[in-house]
mmCIF file of C-alpha atoms in Angstrom:
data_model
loop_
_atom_site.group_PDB
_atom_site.id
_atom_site.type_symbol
_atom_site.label_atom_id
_atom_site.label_comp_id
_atom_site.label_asym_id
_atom_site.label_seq_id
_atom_site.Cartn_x
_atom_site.Cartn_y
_atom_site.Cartn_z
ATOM 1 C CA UNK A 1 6.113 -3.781 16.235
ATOM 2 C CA UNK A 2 4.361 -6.050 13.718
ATOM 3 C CA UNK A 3 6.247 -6.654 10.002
ATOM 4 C CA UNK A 4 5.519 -8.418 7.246
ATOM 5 C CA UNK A 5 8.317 -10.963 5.199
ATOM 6 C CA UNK A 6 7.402 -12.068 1.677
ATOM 7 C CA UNK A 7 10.694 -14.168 1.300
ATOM 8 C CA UNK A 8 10.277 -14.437 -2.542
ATOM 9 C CA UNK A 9 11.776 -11.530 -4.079
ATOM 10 C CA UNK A 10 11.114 -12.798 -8.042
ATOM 11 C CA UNK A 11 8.704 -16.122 -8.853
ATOM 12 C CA UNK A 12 8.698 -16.898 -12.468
ATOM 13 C CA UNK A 13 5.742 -19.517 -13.383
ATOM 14 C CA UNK A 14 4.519 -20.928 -16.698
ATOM 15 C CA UNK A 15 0.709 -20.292 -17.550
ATOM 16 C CA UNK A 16 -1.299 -22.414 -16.174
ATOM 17 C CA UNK A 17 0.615 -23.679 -13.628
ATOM 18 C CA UNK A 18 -0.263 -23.100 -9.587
ATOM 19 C CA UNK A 19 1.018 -20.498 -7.718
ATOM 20 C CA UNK A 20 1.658 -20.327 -3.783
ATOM 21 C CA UNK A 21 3.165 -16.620 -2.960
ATOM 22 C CA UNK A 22 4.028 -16.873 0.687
ATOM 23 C CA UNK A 23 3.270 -14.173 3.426
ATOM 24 C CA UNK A 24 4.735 -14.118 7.236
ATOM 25 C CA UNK A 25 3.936 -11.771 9.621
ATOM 26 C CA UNK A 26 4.537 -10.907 13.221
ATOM 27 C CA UNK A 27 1.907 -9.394 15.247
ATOM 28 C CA UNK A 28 0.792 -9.496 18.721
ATOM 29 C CA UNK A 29 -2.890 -8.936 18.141
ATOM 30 C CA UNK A 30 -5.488 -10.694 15.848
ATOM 31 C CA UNK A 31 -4.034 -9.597 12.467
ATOM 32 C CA UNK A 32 -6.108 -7.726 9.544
ATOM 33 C CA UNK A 33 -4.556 -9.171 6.047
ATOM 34 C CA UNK A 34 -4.456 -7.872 2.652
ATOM 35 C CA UNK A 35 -3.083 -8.722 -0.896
ATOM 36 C CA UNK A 36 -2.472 -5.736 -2.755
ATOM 37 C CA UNK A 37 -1.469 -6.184 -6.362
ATOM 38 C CA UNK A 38 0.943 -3.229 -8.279
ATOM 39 C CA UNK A 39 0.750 -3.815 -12.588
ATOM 40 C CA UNK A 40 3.410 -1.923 -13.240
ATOM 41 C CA UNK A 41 2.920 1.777 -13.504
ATOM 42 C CA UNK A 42 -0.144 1.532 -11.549
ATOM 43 C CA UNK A 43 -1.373 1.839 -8.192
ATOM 44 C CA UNK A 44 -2.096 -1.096 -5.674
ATOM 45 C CA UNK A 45 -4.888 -2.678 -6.215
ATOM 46 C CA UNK A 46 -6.537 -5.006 -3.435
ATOM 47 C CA UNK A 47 -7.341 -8.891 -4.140
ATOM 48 C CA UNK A 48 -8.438 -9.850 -0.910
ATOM 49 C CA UNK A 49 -8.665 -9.490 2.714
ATOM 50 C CA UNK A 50 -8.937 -11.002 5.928
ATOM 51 C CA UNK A 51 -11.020 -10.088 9.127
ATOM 52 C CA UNK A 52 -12.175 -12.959 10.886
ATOM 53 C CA UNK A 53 -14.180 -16.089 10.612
ATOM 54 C CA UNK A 54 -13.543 -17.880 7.581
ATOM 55 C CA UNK A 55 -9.972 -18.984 7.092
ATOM 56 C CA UNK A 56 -9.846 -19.352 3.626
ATOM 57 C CA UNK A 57 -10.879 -16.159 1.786
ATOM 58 C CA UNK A 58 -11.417 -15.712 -2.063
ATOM 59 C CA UNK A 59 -10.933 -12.526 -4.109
ATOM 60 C CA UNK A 60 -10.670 -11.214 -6.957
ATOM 61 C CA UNK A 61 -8.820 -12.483 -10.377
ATOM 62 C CA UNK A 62 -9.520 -16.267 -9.327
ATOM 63 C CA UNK A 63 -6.837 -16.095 -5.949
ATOM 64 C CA UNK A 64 -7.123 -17.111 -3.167
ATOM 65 C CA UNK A 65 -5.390 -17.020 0.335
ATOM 66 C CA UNK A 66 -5.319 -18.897 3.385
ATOM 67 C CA UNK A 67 -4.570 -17.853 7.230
ATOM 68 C CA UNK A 68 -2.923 -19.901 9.076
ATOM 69 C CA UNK A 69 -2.576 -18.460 12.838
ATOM 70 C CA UNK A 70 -0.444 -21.315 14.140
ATOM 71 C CA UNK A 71 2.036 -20.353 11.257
ATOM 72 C CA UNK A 72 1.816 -16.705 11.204
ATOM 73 C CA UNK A 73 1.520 -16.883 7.359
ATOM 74 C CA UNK A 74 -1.377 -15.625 4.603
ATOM 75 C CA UNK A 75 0.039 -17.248 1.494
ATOM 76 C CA UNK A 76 -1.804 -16.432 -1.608
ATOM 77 C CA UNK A 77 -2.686 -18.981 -4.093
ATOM 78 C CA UNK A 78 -4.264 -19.383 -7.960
ATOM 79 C CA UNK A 79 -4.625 -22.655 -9.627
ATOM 80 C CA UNK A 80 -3.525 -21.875 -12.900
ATOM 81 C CA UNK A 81 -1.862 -18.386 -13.788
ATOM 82 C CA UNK A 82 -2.754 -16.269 -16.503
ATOM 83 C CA UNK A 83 0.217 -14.249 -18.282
ATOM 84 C CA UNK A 84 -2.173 -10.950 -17.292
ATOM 85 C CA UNK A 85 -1.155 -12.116 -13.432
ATOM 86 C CA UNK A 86 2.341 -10.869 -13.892
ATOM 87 C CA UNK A 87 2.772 -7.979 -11.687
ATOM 88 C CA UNK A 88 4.356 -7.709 -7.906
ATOM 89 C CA UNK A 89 2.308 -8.845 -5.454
ATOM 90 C CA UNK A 90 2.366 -7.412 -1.677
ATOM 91 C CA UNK A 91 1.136 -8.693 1.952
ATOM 92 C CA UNK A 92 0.131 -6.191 4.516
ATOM 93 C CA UNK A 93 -0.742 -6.407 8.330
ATOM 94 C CA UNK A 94 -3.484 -3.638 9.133
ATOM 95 C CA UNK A 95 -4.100 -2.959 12.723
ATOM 96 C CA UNK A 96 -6.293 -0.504 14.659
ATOM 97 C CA UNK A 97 -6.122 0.444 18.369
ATOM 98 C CA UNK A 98 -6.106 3.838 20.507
ATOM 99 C CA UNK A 99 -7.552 5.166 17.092
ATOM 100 C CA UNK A 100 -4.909 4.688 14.993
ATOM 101 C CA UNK A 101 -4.798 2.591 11.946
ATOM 102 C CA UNK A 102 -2.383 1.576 9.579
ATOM 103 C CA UNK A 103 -1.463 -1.044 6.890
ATOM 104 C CA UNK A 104 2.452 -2.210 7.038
ATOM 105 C CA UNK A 105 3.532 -3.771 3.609
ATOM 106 C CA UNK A 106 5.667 -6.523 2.818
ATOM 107 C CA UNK A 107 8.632 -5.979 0.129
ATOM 108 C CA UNK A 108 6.733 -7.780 -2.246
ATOM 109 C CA UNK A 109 6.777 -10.503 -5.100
ATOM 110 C CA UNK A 110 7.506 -9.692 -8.212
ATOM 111 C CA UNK A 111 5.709 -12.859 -10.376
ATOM 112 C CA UNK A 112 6.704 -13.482 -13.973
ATOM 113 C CA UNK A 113 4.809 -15.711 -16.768
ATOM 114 C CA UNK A 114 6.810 -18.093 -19.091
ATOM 115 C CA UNK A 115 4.038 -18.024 -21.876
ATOM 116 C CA UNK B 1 -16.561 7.403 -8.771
ATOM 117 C CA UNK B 2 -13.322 8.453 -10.453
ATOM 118 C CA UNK B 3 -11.144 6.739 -7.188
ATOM 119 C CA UNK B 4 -8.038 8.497 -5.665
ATOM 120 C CA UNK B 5 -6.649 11.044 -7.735
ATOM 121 C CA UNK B 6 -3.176 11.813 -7.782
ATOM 122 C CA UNK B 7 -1.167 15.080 -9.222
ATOM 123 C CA UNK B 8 1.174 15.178 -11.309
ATOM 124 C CA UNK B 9 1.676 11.963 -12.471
ATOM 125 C CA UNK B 10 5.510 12.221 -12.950
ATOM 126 C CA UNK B 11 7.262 15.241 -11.377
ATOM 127 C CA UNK B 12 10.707 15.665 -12.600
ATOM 128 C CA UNK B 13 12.999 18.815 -10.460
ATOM 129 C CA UNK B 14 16.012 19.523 -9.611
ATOM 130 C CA UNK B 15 17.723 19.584 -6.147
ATOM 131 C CA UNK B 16 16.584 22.192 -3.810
ATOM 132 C CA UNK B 17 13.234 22.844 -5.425
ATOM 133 C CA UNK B 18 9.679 22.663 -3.762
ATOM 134 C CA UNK B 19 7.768 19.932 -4.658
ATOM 135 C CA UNK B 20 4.197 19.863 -4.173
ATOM 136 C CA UNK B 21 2.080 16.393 -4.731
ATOM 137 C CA UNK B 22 -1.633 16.311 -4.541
ATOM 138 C CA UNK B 23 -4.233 14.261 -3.475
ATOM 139 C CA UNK B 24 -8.258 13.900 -4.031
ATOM 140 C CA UNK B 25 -9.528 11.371 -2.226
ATOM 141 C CA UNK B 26 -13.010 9.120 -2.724
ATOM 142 C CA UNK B 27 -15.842 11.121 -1.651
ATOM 143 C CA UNK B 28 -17.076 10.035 1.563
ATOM 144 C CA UNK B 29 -13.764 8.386 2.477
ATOM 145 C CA UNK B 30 -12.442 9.560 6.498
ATOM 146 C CA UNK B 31 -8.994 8.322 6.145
ATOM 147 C CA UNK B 32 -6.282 9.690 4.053
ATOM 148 C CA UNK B 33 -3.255 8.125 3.983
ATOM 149 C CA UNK B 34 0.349 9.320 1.950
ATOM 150 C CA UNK B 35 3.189 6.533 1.185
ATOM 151 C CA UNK B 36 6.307 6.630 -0.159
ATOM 152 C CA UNK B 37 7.705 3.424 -2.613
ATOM 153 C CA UNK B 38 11.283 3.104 -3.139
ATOM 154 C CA UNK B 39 13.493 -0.364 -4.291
ATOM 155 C CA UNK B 40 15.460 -0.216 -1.361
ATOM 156 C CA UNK B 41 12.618 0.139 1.102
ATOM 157 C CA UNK B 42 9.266 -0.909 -0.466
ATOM 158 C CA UNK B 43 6.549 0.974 0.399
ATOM 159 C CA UNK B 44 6.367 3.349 3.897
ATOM 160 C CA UNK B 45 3.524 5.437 5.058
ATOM 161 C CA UNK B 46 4.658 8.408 5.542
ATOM 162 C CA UNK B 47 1.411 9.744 7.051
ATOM 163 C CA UNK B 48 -2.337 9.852 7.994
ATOM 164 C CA UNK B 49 -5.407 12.058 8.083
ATOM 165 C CA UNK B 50 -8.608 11.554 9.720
ATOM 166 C CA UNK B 51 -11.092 13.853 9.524
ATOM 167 C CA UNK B 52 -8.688 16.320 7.581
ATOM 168 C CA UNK B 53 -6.366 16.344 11.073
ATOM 169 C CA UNK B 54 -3.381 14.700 10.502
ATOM 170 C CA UNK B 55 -3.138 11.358 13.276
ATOM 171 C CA UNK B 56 0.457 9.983 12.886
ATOM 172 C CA UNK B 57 3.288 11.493 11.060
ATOM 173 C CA UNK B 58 6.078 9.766 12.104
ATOM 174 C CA UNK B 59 7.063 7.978 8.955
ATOM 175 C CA UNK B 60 7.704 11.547 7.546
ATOM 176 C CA UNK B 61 11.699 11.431 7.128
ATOM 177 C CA UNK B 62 12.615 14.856 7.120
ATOM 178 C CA UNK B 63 11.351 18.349 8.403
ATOM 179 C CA UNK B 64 11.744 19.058 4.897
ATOM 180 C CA UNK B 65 8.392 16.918 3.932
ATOM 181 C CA UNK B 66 4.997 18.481 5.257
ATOM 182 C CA UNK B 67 1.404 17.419 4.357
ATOM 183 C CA UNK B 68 -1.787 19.614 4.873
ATOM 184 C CA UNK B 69 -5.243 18.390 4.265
ATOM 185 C CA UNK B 70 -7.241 21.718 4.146
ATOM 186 C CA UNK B 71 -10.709 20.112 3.759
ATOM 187 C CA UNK B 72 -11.861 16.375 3.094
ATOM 188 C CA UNK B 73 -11.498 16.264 -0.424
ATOM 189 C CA UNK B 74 -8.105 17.749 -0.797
ATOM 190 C CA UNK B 75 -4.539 16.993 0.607
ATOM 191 C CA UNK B 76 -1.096 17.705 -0.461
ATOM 192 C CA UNK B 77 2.478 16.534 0.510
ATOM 193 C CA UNK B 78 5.008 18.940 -0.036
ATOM 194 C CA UNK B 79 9.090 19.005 -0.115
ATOM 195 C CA UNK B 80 10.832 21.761 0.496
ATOM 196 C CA UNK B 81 13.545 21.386 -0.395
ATOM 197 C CA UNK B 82 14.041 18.667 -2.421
ATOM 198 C CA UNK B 83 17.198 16.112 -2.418
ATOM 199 C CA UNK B 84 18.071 13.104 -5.166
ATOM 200 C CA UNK B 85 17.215 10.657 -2.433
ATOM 201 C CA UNK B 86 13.639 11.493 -2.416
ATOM 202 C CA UNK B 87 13.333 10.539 -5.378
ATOM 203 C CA UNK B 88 10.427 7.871 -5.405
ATOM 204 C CA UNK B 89 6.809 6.821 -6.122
ATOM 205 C CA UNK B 90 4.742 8.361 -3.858
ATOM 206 C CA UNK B 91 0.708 7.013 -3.063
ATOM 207 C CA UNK B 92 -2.292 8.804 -1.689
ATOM 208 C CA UNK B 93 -4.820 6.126 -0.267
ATOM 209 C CA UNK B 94 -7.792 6.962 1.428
ATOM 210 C CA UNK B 95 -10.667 4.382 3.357
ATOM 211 C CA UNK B 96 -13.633 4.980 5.134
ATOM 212 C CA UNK B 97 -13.630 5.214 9.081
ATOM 213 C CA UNK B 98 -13.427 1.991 10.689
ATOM 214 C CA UNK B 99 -15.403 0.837 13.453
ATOM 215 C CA UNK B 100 -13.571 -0.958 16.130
ATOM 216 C CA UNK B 101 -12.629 -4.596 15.608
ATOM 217 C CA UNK B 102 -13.162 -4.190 11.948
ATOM 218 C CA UNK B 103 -11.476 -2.257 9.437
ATOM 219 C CA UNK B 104 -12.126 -0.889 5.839
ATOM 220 C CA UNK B 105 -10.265 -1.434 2.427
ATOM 221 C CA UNK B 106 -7.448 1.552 1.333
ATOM 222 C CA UNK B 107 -7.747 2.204 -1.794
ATOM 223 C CA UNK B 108 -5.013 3.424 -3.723
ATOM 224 C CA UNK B 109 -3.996 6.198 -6.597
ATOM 225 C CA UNK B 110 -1.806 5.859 -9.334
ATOM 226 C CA UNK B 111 0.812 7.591 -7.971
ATOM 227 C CA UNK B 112 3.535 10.139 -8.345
ATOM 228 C CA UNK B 113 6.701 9.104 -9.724
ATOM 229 C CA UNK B 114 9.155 12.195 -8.562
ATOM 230 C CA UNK B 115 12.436 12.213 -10.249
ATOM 231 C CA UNK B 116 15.198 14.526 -8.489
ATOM 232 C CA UNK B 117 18.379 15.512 -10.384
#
């Protein structure tokens, strides 16, 4: 059955500083990533996904995240953080086959700013 | 377009009462999909629609949760009846269809935060 580990419960950056928010899954198949991103109160909202082809994929918000297949991990990066980036962040595996399709989620980041 | 629309927004009840959540999806959109969000578990999905026919429902906990999607732009989880430990965040998602080999975005509703005393 394929999962998803974030192993970062809580990150707390400074603005401006990098981020790396790391992402391991396990999955037999040729994996379908996401970043979803939950502001609190809100619903998820999607940074940025992965398919195929290009390993490194941009989204939305400036971030960033690479696949690495040899690793099993989709880490999601920003150069420099914004104080609006605090929110919990969450991984997901999608996969498809025998027409079903679903998304399993990690347990998420939750990423705090030190203005 | 407006996105997914979820209702009520907060749902507070008391143990043993029905609970009825409900879900518009984005016009157009094939897939439905219902999730629950707790601390202790992060989020589950709790089940799928395509086509208005439901597809998997096996991350429904209880006999006591149901979901109907009468037409495409309409669905609705309900509890029946309810217990403290259901108390959660519930999502509605919905996507497009996917083509093999590829897959579409979920997009997500605000949510329904369900309080049971």
């Amino acid at each position: 059955a394929q999962s998803v580990t974030q192993p970062d419960i809580h990150i707390t950056v400074s603005e401006g500083a990098s981020l790396e928010l790391r992402c391991n899954y396990s999955y037999g198949a040729t994996p379908y990533l996401f970043w979803y991103v939950q502001s609190p109160g809100q619903g998820l909202q999607l940074l940025l996904k992965y398919f195929s082809g290009d390993t490194l994929v941009q989204g939305i918000k400036g971030f960033e995240a690479e696949f690495k297949r040899s690793q099993s991990s989709f880490n999601l990066r920003k150069p420099s953080v914004h104080w609006s980036d605090a929110a919990e962040y969450f991984c997901a595996v999608g996969y498809s086959g025998a027409g079903s399709y679903q998304l399993t989620f990690g347990k998420g980041t939750k990423l705090s700013v030190i203005p | 377009d407006a996105g997914v629309i979820q209702s009520p927004r907060h749902e507070v009840t008391e143990m043993g009462q029905e609970v009825t959540l409900r879900c518009k999806p984005i016009s157009g959109h094939d897939y439905l999909f219902w999730y629950r969000q707790t601390m202790m578990r992060g989020l589950e999905l709790l089940i799928y629609f395509n086509n208005n026919v439901p597809i998997d429902d096996s991350g429904m906990p209880e006999d006591r949760f149901s979901a109907k999607m009468p037409n495409a732009s309409f669905s609705t989880l309900k509890i029946q009846p309810s217990e403290p430990r259901d108390s959660a965040v519930y999502f509605c998602a919905s996507s497009l269809e996917f083509v093999r080999d590829t897959t579409d975005t979920q997009y997500f509703g605000p949510g329904t935060r369900l309080t049971v005393l």
